XYZ file of C-alpha atoms in Angstrom:
741
model
C 2.411 118.732 108.997
C 6.098 118.401 108.243
C 8.448 120.945 109.766
C 10.903 122.362 107.247
C 13.294 125.040 108.435
C 13.720 128.363 106.693
C 17.252 127.455 105.711
C 16.005 124.672 103.426
C 13.271 126.724 101.775
C 15.545 129.742 101.499
C 18.434 127.818 99.986
C 16.227 126.247 97.355
C 14.603 129.605 96.561
C 17.952 131.375 96.226
C 19.335 128.652 93.956
C 16.194 128.744 91.854
C 16.230 132.525 91.470
C 19.893 132.457 90.523
C 19.104 130.019 87.761
C 21.489 127.453 89.239
C 20.414 124.097 90.598
C 22.927 123.900 93.463
C 24.537 127.322 93.823
C 26.244 127.715 97.232
C 24.180 125.004 98.875
C 25.609 123.008 101.781
C 26.627 119.538 100.587
C 23.792 117.777 102.401
C 21.231 120.023 100.665
C 22.829 119.664 97.248
C 20.834 117.076 95.265
C 23.671 116.765 92.738
C 26.127 115.481 95.335
C 26.556 111.715 95.898
C 24.313 110.275 98.581
C 27.089 109.327 100.974
C 28.690 112.779 100.775
C 25.343 114.333 101.720
C 24.971 111.890 104.613
C 28.450 112.598 106.004
C 28.044 116.356 105.654
C 24.706 116.361 107.484
C 26.065 114.065 110.199
C 29.035 116.366 110.809
C 26.681 119.280 111.507
C 24.434 117.453 114.026
C 24.644 117.544 117.800
C 24.583 114.415 119.937
C 21.050 115.236 121.084
C 19.832 115.691 117.508
C 21.226 112.308 116.516
C 19.512 110.546 119.415
C 16.244 112.338 118.754
C 16.117 110.869 115.254
C 16.289 107.309 116.580
C 12.921 107.286 118.334
C 9.326 108.259 117.681
C 7.745 111.598 118.440
C 4.216 110.404 117.591
C 2.415 107.213 116.651
C 3.853 107.213 113.129
C 6.623 109.812 112.965
C 10.121 110.511 114.253
C 11.896 113.876 114.503
C 14.063 115.396 111.841
C 16.586 118.167 112.459
C 14.626 121.439 112.083
C 17.767 123.509 112.605
C 19.272 122.002 109.458
C 16.105 121.756 107.430
C 16.085 117.952 107.651
C 12.448 116.803 107.764
C 10.697 114.314 109.989
C 10.266 110.689 108.937
C 6.647 109.604 108.447
C 5.635 105.965 108.328
C 2.368 104.369 107.281
C 0.848 100.940 107.430
C 0.484 98.979 104.452
C 1.133 96.720 102.972
C -2.260 96.591 101.188
C -3.084 100.295 101.198
C -2.257 103.582 102.909
C -3.750 103.619 106.388
C -6.059 106.522 107.322
C -4.425 109.295 109.314
C -4.480 108.488 113.021
C -4.323 110.645 116.127
C -0.907 111.846 117.276
C -0.691 109.348 120.142
C -3.467 106.870 119.354
C -4.481 104.232 116.817
C -7.930 105.722 116.246
C -8.358 107.590 112.986
C -7.989 111.351 113.094
C -11.236 112.043 111.259
C -9.797 113.365 108.011
C -12.118 113.387 105.013
C -9.485 113.046 102.271
C -7.581 109.932 103.384
C -9.746 107.161 101.895
C -7.259 105.099 99.896
C -7.315 102.491 97.169
C -7.408 99.137 98.945
C -5.230 96.694 97.034
C -5.530 92.908 97.365
C -3.926 91.216 100.363
C -0.436 89.891 99.671
C -1.629 86.268 99.712
C -3.755 87.285 96.705
C -0.737 88.888 95.025
C 1.390 85.794 95.639
C -1.333 83.642 94.061
C -0.861 85.492 90.740
C 2.679 84.078 90.442
C 3.261 87.114 88.224
C 6.315 89.319 88.742
C 4.961 92.027 86.430
C 1.801 92.335 88.519
C 3.933 92.542 91.654
C 5.793 95.486 90.108
C 2.472 97.094 89.148
C 1.274 96.639 92.735
C 4.426 98.274 94.103
C 4.227 101.159 91.633
C 0.612 101.909 92.558
C 0.881 101.656 96.334
C 4.140 103.623 96.198
C 2.341 106.396 94.335
C -0.405 106.460 96.966
C 2.132 106.606 99.797
C 4.080 109.426 98.155
C 0.910 111.419 97.488
C 0.130 111.166 101.207
C 3.710 112.333 101.984
C 4.775 109.089 103.618
C 8.445 108.163 103.695
C 8.328 104.544 104.882
C 5.669 102.038 103.863
C 5.459 99.375 106.570
C 5.450 96.390 104.253
C 5.594 94.071 102.422
C 5.354 91.063 104.732
C 7.141 87.878 103.695
C 7.094 85.552 106.692
C 6.647 81.906 105.753
C 3.297 80.175 106.203
C 4.627 77.586 108.660
C 1.176 76.823 110.055
C -2.170 77.494 108.363
C -3.416 78.815 111.708
C -1.169 81.899 111.727
C -3.483 84.908 111.923
C -1.288 87.004 109.619
C -0.876 84.531 106.761
C -3.120 86.780 104.679
C -0.469 89.525 104.877
C 2.315 87.259 103.629
C 3.260 85.500 100.386
C 2.801 81.827 101.155
C 4.841 78.862 102.306
C 7.751 78.822 99.855
C 10.872 81.006 100.223
C 11.600 81.084 96.484
C 8.102 82.218 95.515
C 8.101 84.842 98.278
C 11.535 86.097 97.283
C 10.719 86.351 93.587
C 7.427 88.164 94.239
C 8.745 90.603 96.827
C 11.599 92.020 94.721
C 9.488 93.810 92.049
C 7.061 95.022 94.749
C 9.954 96.723 96.560
C 11.345 98.182 93.356
C 7.956 99.626 92.437
C 7.436 101.255 95.831
C 10.930 102.742 95.993
C 10.772 104.068 92.438
C 8.355 106.597 93.950
C 10.789 107.795 96.610
C 9.140 105.745 99.369
C 11.078 103.199 101.420
C 9.651 99.690 101.488
C 10.018 98.297 105.012
C 10.190 94.517 104.688
C 8.741 92.665 107.661
C 8.760 90.876 110.072
C 12.424 89.892 110.455
C 12.550 86.970 111.257
C 11.073 83.523 112.068
C 7.850 85.273 113.058
C 5.285 82.596 112.209
C 2.460 82.863 114.735
C 0.381 85.497 116.505
C -0.427 83.639 119.704
C 1.912 84.964 122.427
C 3.826 86.777 119.707
C 5.751 89.002 122.156
C 6.503 86.208 124.629
C 7.733 83.325 122.471
C 11.260 82.410 121.395
C 11.632 80.711 118.022
C 14.401 78.126 118.301
C 15.593 77.231 114.815
C 18.614 75.316 113.575
C 20.879 77.140 111.127
C 20.098 75.021 108.084
C 16.365 75.603 108.467
C 16.919 79.296 109.163
C 19.017 79.835 106.028
C 17.023 77.591 103.661
C 13.445 78.408 104.679
C 13.073 81.578 106.735
C 15.817 83.906 105.435
C 15.913 83.577 101.607
C 12.982 85.913 100.886
C 14.466 88.567 103.179
C 17.866 88.153 101.555
C 16.289 88.601 98.123
C 14.455 91.702 99.374
C 17.722 93.240 100.554
C 20.201 92.152 97.878
C 17.985 91.932 94.782
C 15.193 94.313 95.710
C 17.467 96.864 97.376
C 15.057 97.414 100.273
C 15.707 100.629 102.164
C 14.142 99.485 105.443
C 13.562 96.284 107.428
C 11.239 95.841 110.406
C 12.186 93.608 113.319
C 9.575 91.183 114.624
C 7.886 90.901 118.017
C 9.097 87.419 118.868
C 12.468 86.284 120.121
C 14.968 84.222 118.159
C 17.055 81.942 120.367
C 15.866 83.900 123.435
C 16.761 87.414 122.299
C 14.133 89.873 121.070
C 14.282 90.273 117.321
C 14.041 94.068 117.263
C 17.506 94.054 118.816
C 18.760 90.577 118.016
C 22.505 90.615 117.462
C 22.625 87.473 115.323
C 19.804 88.523 112.999
C 20.457 92.256 112.706
C 24.192 92.732 113.157
C 25.699 89.449 112.003
C 23.342 88.437 109.173
C 21.378 91.466 107.932
C 24.032 94.170 108.197
C 27.025 91.841 108.172
C 26.607 88.943 105.736
C 24.088 90.720 103.502
C 25.576 94.236 103.616
C 22.237 95.955 104.302
C 22.766 99.750 104.287
C 19.223 100.792 105.152
C 17.411 101.413 108.396
C 16.133 98.829 110.885
C 12.768 99.837 112.325
C 11.232 98.241 115.391
C 7.749 96.844 115.244
C 5.501 99.034 117.379
C 6.530 98.247 120.962
C 8.989 95.599 119.800
C 12.026 97.122 121.551
C 12.275 95.718 125.064
C 15.739 96.403 126.508
C 17.773 99.615 126.881
C 21.233 98.129 126.352
C 20.310 95.764 123.509
C 18.355 98.468 121.697
C 21.513 100.577 121.659
C 24.031 97.908 120.686
C 22.249 95.242 118.645
C 21.354 96.835 115.334
C 18.096 98.716 115.961
C 18.075 102.156 114.283
C 14.576 103.581 114.827
C 12.223 102.774 117.690
C 8.483 103.156 117.335
C 5.790 102.002 119.692
C 2.333 101.651 121.044
C 1.629 104.179 123.767
C 4.680 106.021 124.934
C 7.256 103.757 126.530
C 7.266 101.435 123.570
C 4.738 98.896 124.837
C 2.510 99.948 127.756
C 1.625 102.982 129.849
C 1.664 106.681 129.109
C 3.877 108.714 131.454
C 3.744 112.466 131.149
C 7.116 112.785 129.394
C 5.928 110.309 126.774
C 8.412 109.467 124.045
C 11.411 110.462 126.120
C 10.990 107.155 127.942
C 11.715 105.072 124.843
C 14.781 102.832 125.004
C 16.489 104.973 122.355
C 15.591 108.255 124.064
C 16.577 109.383 127.578
C 18.146 105.997 128.466
C 20.328 106.306 125.371
C 21.489 109.811 126.284
C 22.316 108.607 129.791
C 24.438 105.781 128.413
C 26.282 108.134 126.086
C 26.955 110.502 128.965
C 28.421 107.877 131.309
C 30.327 105.879 128.701
C 28.082 102.805 128.511
C 27.344 103.679 124.873
C 29.688 105.022 122.198
C 29.077 107.707 119.607
C 30.348 105.527 116.753
C 27.324 103.237 117.128
C 25.030 106.258 117.312
C 26.621 107.679 114.161
C 25.870 104.436 112.319
C 22.195 104.725 113.283
C 22.088 108.391 112.287
C 23.747 107.649 108.941
C 21.124 105.037 108.144
C 18.296 107.394 109.075
C 19.803 110.229 107.024
C 20.287 107.837 104.121
C 16.586 106.999 104.329
C 15.598 110.672 104.362
C 17.810 111.512 101.385
C 16.330 108.561 99.511
C 12.757 109.611 100.248
C 11.583 113.109 101.198
C 14.878 114.741 100.197
C 15.329 112.609 97.084
C 16.714 114.758 94.231
C 14.154 113.173 91.908
C 10.962 114.659 93.275
C 7.848 112.508 93.190
C 4.281 113.676 93.699
C 2.402 110.384 93.499
C -1.243 109.686 92.675
C -4.153 108.779 94.928
C -7.451 106.930 94.387
C -7.277 107.262 90.624
C -8.867 105.093 87.904
C -5.510 103.535 87.053
C -5.114 102.260 90.619
C -8.649 100.852 90.690
C -7.970 99.059 87.411
C -4.687 97.649 88.754
C -6.368 96.463 91.959
C -9.065 94.692 89.959
C -6.577 93.021 87.612
C -4.308 91.799 90.426
C -7.258 90.491 92.436
C -8.674 88.598 89.440
C -5.335 87.150 88.328
C -4.803 85.661 91.792
C -8.181 83.920 92.101
C -7.683 80.139 92.035
C -10.096 77.672 90.418
C -9.861 74.539 92.563
C -12.614 72.405 91.056
C -14.927 72.680 88.075
C -17.416 70.120 86.818
C -18.984 72.364 84.204
C -20.611 74.901 86.504
C -18.169 77.646 85.486
C -17.926 79.960 83.725
C -21.516 81.017 84.339
C -23.680 80.326 81.287
C -24.801 83.564 79.622
C -28.326 82.115 79.436
C -28.438 81.231 83.126
C -31.767 81.611 84.847
C -32.208 82.293 88.553
C -28.966 82.717 90.530
C -29.154 82.326 94.300
C -26.251 83.768 96.281
C -25.806 82.412 99.813
C -23.392 83.521 102.500
C -22.318 86.399 104.696
C -19.094 86.991 102.778
C -21.142 87.933 99.723
C -22.093 91.162 101.470
C -19.521 91.723 104.228
C -16.936 94.385 103.451
C -13.471 93.121 104.317
C -11.192 96.142 103.992
C -11.898 97.341 107.541
C -10.249 95.325 110.320
C -7.540 92.702 110.545
C -5.075 94.738 112.626
C -2.457 97.072 111.204
C -3.742 96.435 107.655
C -7.012 98.174 108.573
C -7.965 100.610 105.804
C -10.489 103.287 104.982
C -11.305 103.032 101.291
C -13.198 105.318 98.949
C -15.438 102.363 98.064
C -15.502 98.562 98.214
C -17.446 96.456 95.728
C -18.876 93.346 97.420
C -19.398 90.085 95.513
C -23.191 90.462 95.679
C -23.055 93.998 94.275
C -20.883 92.835 91.377
C -23.139 89.844 90.631
C -26.219 92.078 90.638
C -24.411 94.502 88.343
C -23.600 91.662 85.931
C -26.823 89.615 86.065
C -29.449 92.043 87.315
C -32.753 90.696 88.570
C -31.661 87.098 88.083
C -29.714 87.414 91.349
C -31.138 87.037 94.864
C -29.362 86.604 98.201
C -29.975 84.826 101.490
C -27.616 84.863 104.434
C -27.223 81.165 105.270
C -25.155 81.763 108.394
C -24.129 84.529 110.795
C -20.414 84.995 111.315
C -18.970 88.323 112.397
C -21.366 91.256 112.553
C -18.763 93.847 113.550
C -18.274 96.585 110.978
C -15.732 98.974 112.523
C -12.110 99.016 113.661
C -10.162 101.899 115.191
C -13.221 104.078 114.479
C -13.164 103.233 110.759
C -16.589 101.884 109.848
C -18.044 100.206 106.771
C -21.454 101.710 107.540
C -23.095 98.291 107.265
C -25.656 96.712 109.593
C -25.041 92.957 109.598
C -27.078 92.113 112.678
C -29.397 89.101 112.366
C -31.279 87.461 115.239
C -32.416 84.316 113.419
C -31.198 80.888 114.516
C -28.874 78.776 112.389
C -31.766 76.398 111.745
C -33.918 79.196 110.391
C -31.117 80.503 108.171
C -30.369 77.056 106.725
C -34.057 76.366 106.138
C -34.378 79.596 104.180
C -31.281 78.808 102.107
C -32.534 75.293 101.307
C -35.986 76.544 100.290
C -34.530 79.143 97.933
C -31.822 76.852 96.566
C -34.433 74.413 95.376
C -35.893 77.101 93.105
C -32.568 78.308 91.611
C -30.786 77.299 88.421
C -27.411 78.047 89.983
C -26.354 78.505 93.609
C -23.210 80.430 94.532
C -22.173 80.043 98.174
C -19.735 82.782 99.222
C -18.196 82.177 102.643
C -14.879 81.388 104.285
C -13.025 83.464 106.851
C -13.065 87.146 107.772
C -10.693 89.551 109.484
C -12.049 89.290 113.026
C -10.363 87.706 116.055
C -9.281 84.079 115.551
C -9.725 84.381 111.799
C -7.329 86.189 109.439
C -6.315 88.804 111.957
C -3.262 90.352 113.581
C -2.881 89.459 117.256
C -4.708 86.117 117.245
C -4.288 82.789 115.510
C -7.085 80.690 114.079
C -8.545 77.903 116.196
C -9.610 75.543 113.386
C -8.684 74.618 109.828
C -12.301 74.141 108.719
C -14.719 76.922 107.795
C -16.114 78.526 110.971
C -19.715 79.449 111.866
C -21.195 76.111 110.777
C -20.726 76.832 107.071
C -20.156 73.183 106.186
C -23.700 72.360 107.313
C -25.064 75.104 105.059
C -23.077 73.873 102.044
C -24.165 70.256 102.477
C -27.812 71.215 102.990
C -27.841 73.312 99.802
C -26.077 70.633 97.763
C -28.723 68.103 98.792
C -31.400 70.105 96.936
C -29.346 71.663 94.133
C -26.250 69.907 92.758
C -25.277 72.906 90.647
C -23.432 74.564 93.498
C -20.400 76.866 93.217
C -18.557 77.425 96.491
C -16.385 80.543 96.778
C -14.016 80.516 99.740
C -12.749 83.963 100.736
C -9.723 83.748 102.996
C -6.066 84.663 103.238
C -4.894 81.287 104.524
C -5.612 77.589 103.929
C -9.116 76.326 104.726
C -9.869 72.595 104.666
C -12.832 71.503 102.553
C -14.214 68.102 103.676
C -17.393 68.993 101.771
C -15.554 69.394 98.447
C -17.188 66.373 96.797
C -20.690 67.933 96.961
C -19.725 71.118 95.082
C -19.797 71.411 91.296
C -17.094 74.078 91.412
C -14.795 75.538 94.089
C -13.097 78.919 93.843
C -10.412 80.235 96.187
C -10.892 83.978 96.396
C -9.088 86.418 98.685
C -9.367 89.786 100.399
C -9.334 91.586 97.087
C -9.637 95.148 98.366
C -11.555 97.936 96.662
C -12.415 95.901 93.554
C -12.876 92.484 95.165
C -16.424 91.904 93.874
C -15.672 92.907 90.303
C -12.556 90.718 90.237
C -14.489 87.683 91.459
C -17.258 88.123 88.899
C -14.665 88.618 86.154
C -13.554 85.047 86.854
C -16.986 83.515 87.523
C -18.363 84.962 84.304
C -15.392 83.945 82.171
C -14.382 87.507 81.312
C -11.062 86.507 82.893
C -9.794 82.962 82.460
C -8.603 81.899 85.935
C -4.836 81.501 86.213
C -4.127 81.858 89.941
C -2.127 79.166 91.719
C -2.111 78.362 95.423
C 0.851 79.925 97.266
C 0.370 77.353 100.034
C -0.803 73.777 100.543
C -4.402 73.111 101.585
C -4.125 70.004 103.801
C -6.961 67.628 104.598
C -6.441 68.125 108.332
C -4.087 69.775 110.786
C -3.017 66.336 111.979
C -1.503 65.651 108.546
C 0.871 68.597 108.832
C 4.446 68.767 110.121
C 3.625 70.450 113.443
C 2.943 67.474 115.681
C 3.744 68.634 119.185
C 3.004 71.490 121.534
C 6.699 72.361 121.634
C 6.525 72.989 117.876
C 3.329 75.029 118.095
C 2.276 77.112 119.956
C 5.238 76.579 122.320
C 5.870 75.406 125.870
C 7.010 76.823 129.200
C 10.318 75.452 130.455
C 11.830 75.715 133.900
C 14.430 78.437 134.082
C 13.262 80.093 130.842
C 11.613 83.498 131.081
C 9.751 83.193 127.787
C 7.757 80.524 126.017
C 9.870 78.246 123.856
C 8.888 77.123 120.365
C 11.013 74.539 118.563
C 11.135 74.215 114.782
C 11.691 70.456 115.016
C 10.263 69.891 111.531
C 13.364 71.559 110.118
C 13.199 72.283 106.394
C 10.016 70.240 105.956
C 7.531 73.076 105.747
C 4.455 73.032 103.495
C 4.778 70.917 100.357
C 8.301 69.887 101.356
C 6.643 67.918 104.164
C 3.637 66.514 102.310
C 5.486 65.548 99.111
C 8.446 64.009 100.942
C 6.283 62.004 103.342
C 3.780 61.007 100.643
C 0.815 62.492 102.531
C -2.332 63.185 100.518
C -3.516 66.788 100.598
C -6.756 68.444 99.576
C -5.067 70.836 97.135
C -1.278 70.967 96.630
C 1.009 73.975 96.567
C 0.990 75.629 93.151
C -2.369 74.121 92.168
C -4.941 75.940 90.084
C -7.236 75.061 87.176
C -8.230 77.021 84.076
C -11.158 77.167 81.674
C -8.737 75.796 79.089
C -6.172 72.978 79.221
C -2.396 72.824 78.798
C -0.042 70.089 77.685
C 3.643 69.768 78.670
C 6.162 67.914 76.524
C 9.740 67.840 75.282
C 11.521 68.573 78.556
C 15.243 69.147 78.032
C 18.256 69.923 80.159
C 21.898 70.651 79.512
C 24.171 67.746 80.311
C 26.099 69.181 83.209
C 26.511 72.028 85.658
C 29.820 73.135 87.145
C 30.881 75.620 89.796
C 30.670 79.110 88.348
C 28.584 77.909 85.433
C 24.937 77.416 84.576
C 22.638 74.943 82.875
C 19.496 75.578 80.846
C 16.369 73.469 81.291
C 13.274 73.843 79.152
C 9.808 72.453 78.422
C 7.236 72.942 75.664
C 3.794 74.122 76.768
C 0.723 74.059 74.515
C -2.773 75.448 75.081
C -4.862 72.458 74.035
C -8.265 73.976 74.823
C -10.573 76.349 72.986
C -9.996 79.410 75.184
C -7.071 81.794 75.443
C -5.499 81.725 78.868
C -2.448 82.093 81.093
C -0.496 79.246 82.619
C 2.114 79.247 85.367
C 4.939 76.886 84.421
C 6.514 75.640 87.642
C 10.034 74.237 87.824
C 10.960 72.003 90.747
C 14.347 70.380 91.307
C 14.901 67.009 92.967
C 18.390 66.586 94.436
C 20.422 63.349 94.524
C 20.427 61.311 97.718
C 23.432 62.066 99.905
C 24.087 59.853 102.891
C 23.393 61.652 106.138
C 21.728 64.657 104.457
C 17.968 65.165 104.523
C 16.509 66.715 101.378
C 12.934 67.476 100.406
C 11.483 65.393 97.565
C 11.500 68.524 95.413
C 11.889 72.285 95.758
C 10.542 75.154 93.668
C 13.424 76.729 91.734
C 11.672 78.614 88.926
C 8.323 79.723 87.567
C 7.067 81.708 84.611
C 3.563 82.913 83.838
C 2.856 82.797 80.116
C -0.230 83.698 78.063
C -1.175 81.357 75.236
C -3.959 81.673 72.717
C -6.010 78.549 72.008
C -3.764 76.125 70.134
C -0.612 78.183 70.684
C 2.563 76.649 72.091
C 5.784 78.028 73.552
C 9.082 76.757 74.873
C 9.789 77.982 78.387
C 13.453 78.015 79.415
C 15.018 78.406 82.855
C 18.673 78.907 83.767
C 19.984 77.188 86.891
C 23.252 77.920 88.664
C 24.938 75.968 91.474
C 23.514 78.391 94.033
C 19.991 77.526 92.855
C 20.398 73.867 93.795
C 22.538 74.302 96.916
C 21.762 73.342 100.473
C 23.117 75.159 103.532
C 25.863 73.355 105.420
C 25.638 74.638 109.023
C 28.967 73.106 110.064
C 30.903 74.897 107.336
C 28.480 77.841 107.365
C 28.272 77.903 103.596
C 26.085 76.819 100.690
C 26.974 73.481 99.093
C 25.934 72.100 95.693
C 26.221 68.324 96.034
C 27.609 66.359 93.112
C 25.290 63.940 91.372
C 22.216 63.671 89.169
C 19.446 66.223 89.554
C 15.945 66.112 88.110
C 14.304 69.171 86.567
C 10.568 68.642 87.150
C 8.010 70.710 85.256
C 4.442 70.790 86.453
C 1.222 72.566 87.314
C 1.700 72.075 91.066
C 4.147 70.401 93.436
C 2.072 67.211 93.110
C 1.356 67.368 89.368
C 4.638 66.852 87.502
C 4.058 66.520 83.762
C 7.577 66.427 82.310
C 11.129 65.956 83.547
C 14.755 65.992 82.470
C 18.049 65.294 84.244
C 21.414 67.028 84.517
C 24.653 66.410 86.371
C 26.356 68.590 88.950
C 30.088 68.003 88.524
């Protein structure tokens, strides 16, 4: 429970009874006063000890307020896909409440695949309402780290491989959350691109790569989205821990970008007393009670920003001005959230949130291949469903995104609901039979003692009798899959699923393969499938959303937010020093070198001319679209802009949505490496059959600039640029040119 002092309740009651909103209230309690005046007034009334107390945790997910002044505690919650169940005061295990089962929204990789800013705002609005209803002040999300390697265990929590797409999608999410008086805490800042040895590895990145690839989405979150909180990451950047990294937090985030919010440590991410005080960290949270390990009797007083901080203030090693800056940022957060003059009550597990979750999940599903098997014919006969992921509930597990949901519709349940007795299911393979995490359980029993040979034989026998086979497999949220704390060990489907797919296809060519994952999965078996669907961890309504697309109730319009390569060997990470890092003599921590520079994802494959399985931005529809009439203004000058446009027509017989993608190819400049093309715009439009529309984008010099590390500034090179319009990074259908003068 929150602790409000009698002065707060009394002041509000007196003002209310007097019929005046702010009669005789102290400035910091007066909701009509400007935010900064309230902050300064509250700060002037606080003792040194009260200021320090606010900078560190008092429980697993809360930090102290100032009871004497009626300033409440700060309560955080994991997201970013739903509001985590209440946990014990000092432990990750759930507290056993019966009213904390949330709406599970789709994973952020699913949201990114919608390429729809309006849906991102809807997502933020809904999850913000759920957080406010549960009286949470800081939502620990969204995550926007770049998908540098498809093996990263947390790719499913992020928004893909491209900084522009991530930046455009994160802004409305943040705005939606914060419109409910809840701070969005953007994470994990920065260059945090793997889970293996995540607390022991230094990311060594050149400045151009840092500014062009790994910082833009965070900059957009801060400057365009107005994020109120940022979370530091576990790893080190250039051999300094990121939760108190001077370059990242002081120089860039708070300096260059003017961030006025609060910097929160990842749980246990603070590792040094002096750096925690001086290098930009504002609030320290942790696992156990000294931040990372162990549980001494005086618990949270052992945090870096607790007793050690008071000792440094007492003997002059720390100054009160730095402490005041931390306290201001924390107070600012409180006045923006729990003490916001515009009071919000939120909503929780309501029909509107279920509907939003279903819509977002469906709009992000990507049709990768279709040779007439989809949408499912209304007159279809026997449908055989094969695969563990057809029945396995995915909301539980995965690390800090672990949720307890009111319900979760599996794909098999939704197919049975839609097609009744036509549907039967066989397992096909055994993957992960665990069904609980942190004492949250799905209540399922997935145990199966049969051999893989027996399971395949059963699937083959039943497939031969079916009119349509739907294989539903992929990854899950267990260790070495899509999971916090571990990276994947292979790009292919695990658990021998390829053997199952090929065996089924040999007896029934009408095979639809549904891959459920949050990161790229290679598909060497793709030629034997009649249709391939990339689905995701869709949350509460995952089954309904999938069947909406399979049945044709929703025309698929999702696009891949990452590249699906043919093999790991084709990718840009070629050496151990690039991934997962190496030990070097004289270095305390593992060293990881971003030698590939700016060539991440499609920037690598398109520039090097390497064939991929499915390119970035790719996704089919049940209708077809034609691009024509690309145009561009003649020239672009400093301080100006240029318009580029293309005509898009729905040439099929179904209504549907299309994502129009704009890439820009820069002129060749001697001595400067540039990617073949870079995403610089996108727009999702809905067109009825036969309808056409002109889609226009406005480009400014900053949109086409590269970062010059020597001058430490953005440069728009003179020359001829190409505006490339397409349905993926590899499928350019129209182009126009313009000059930068």
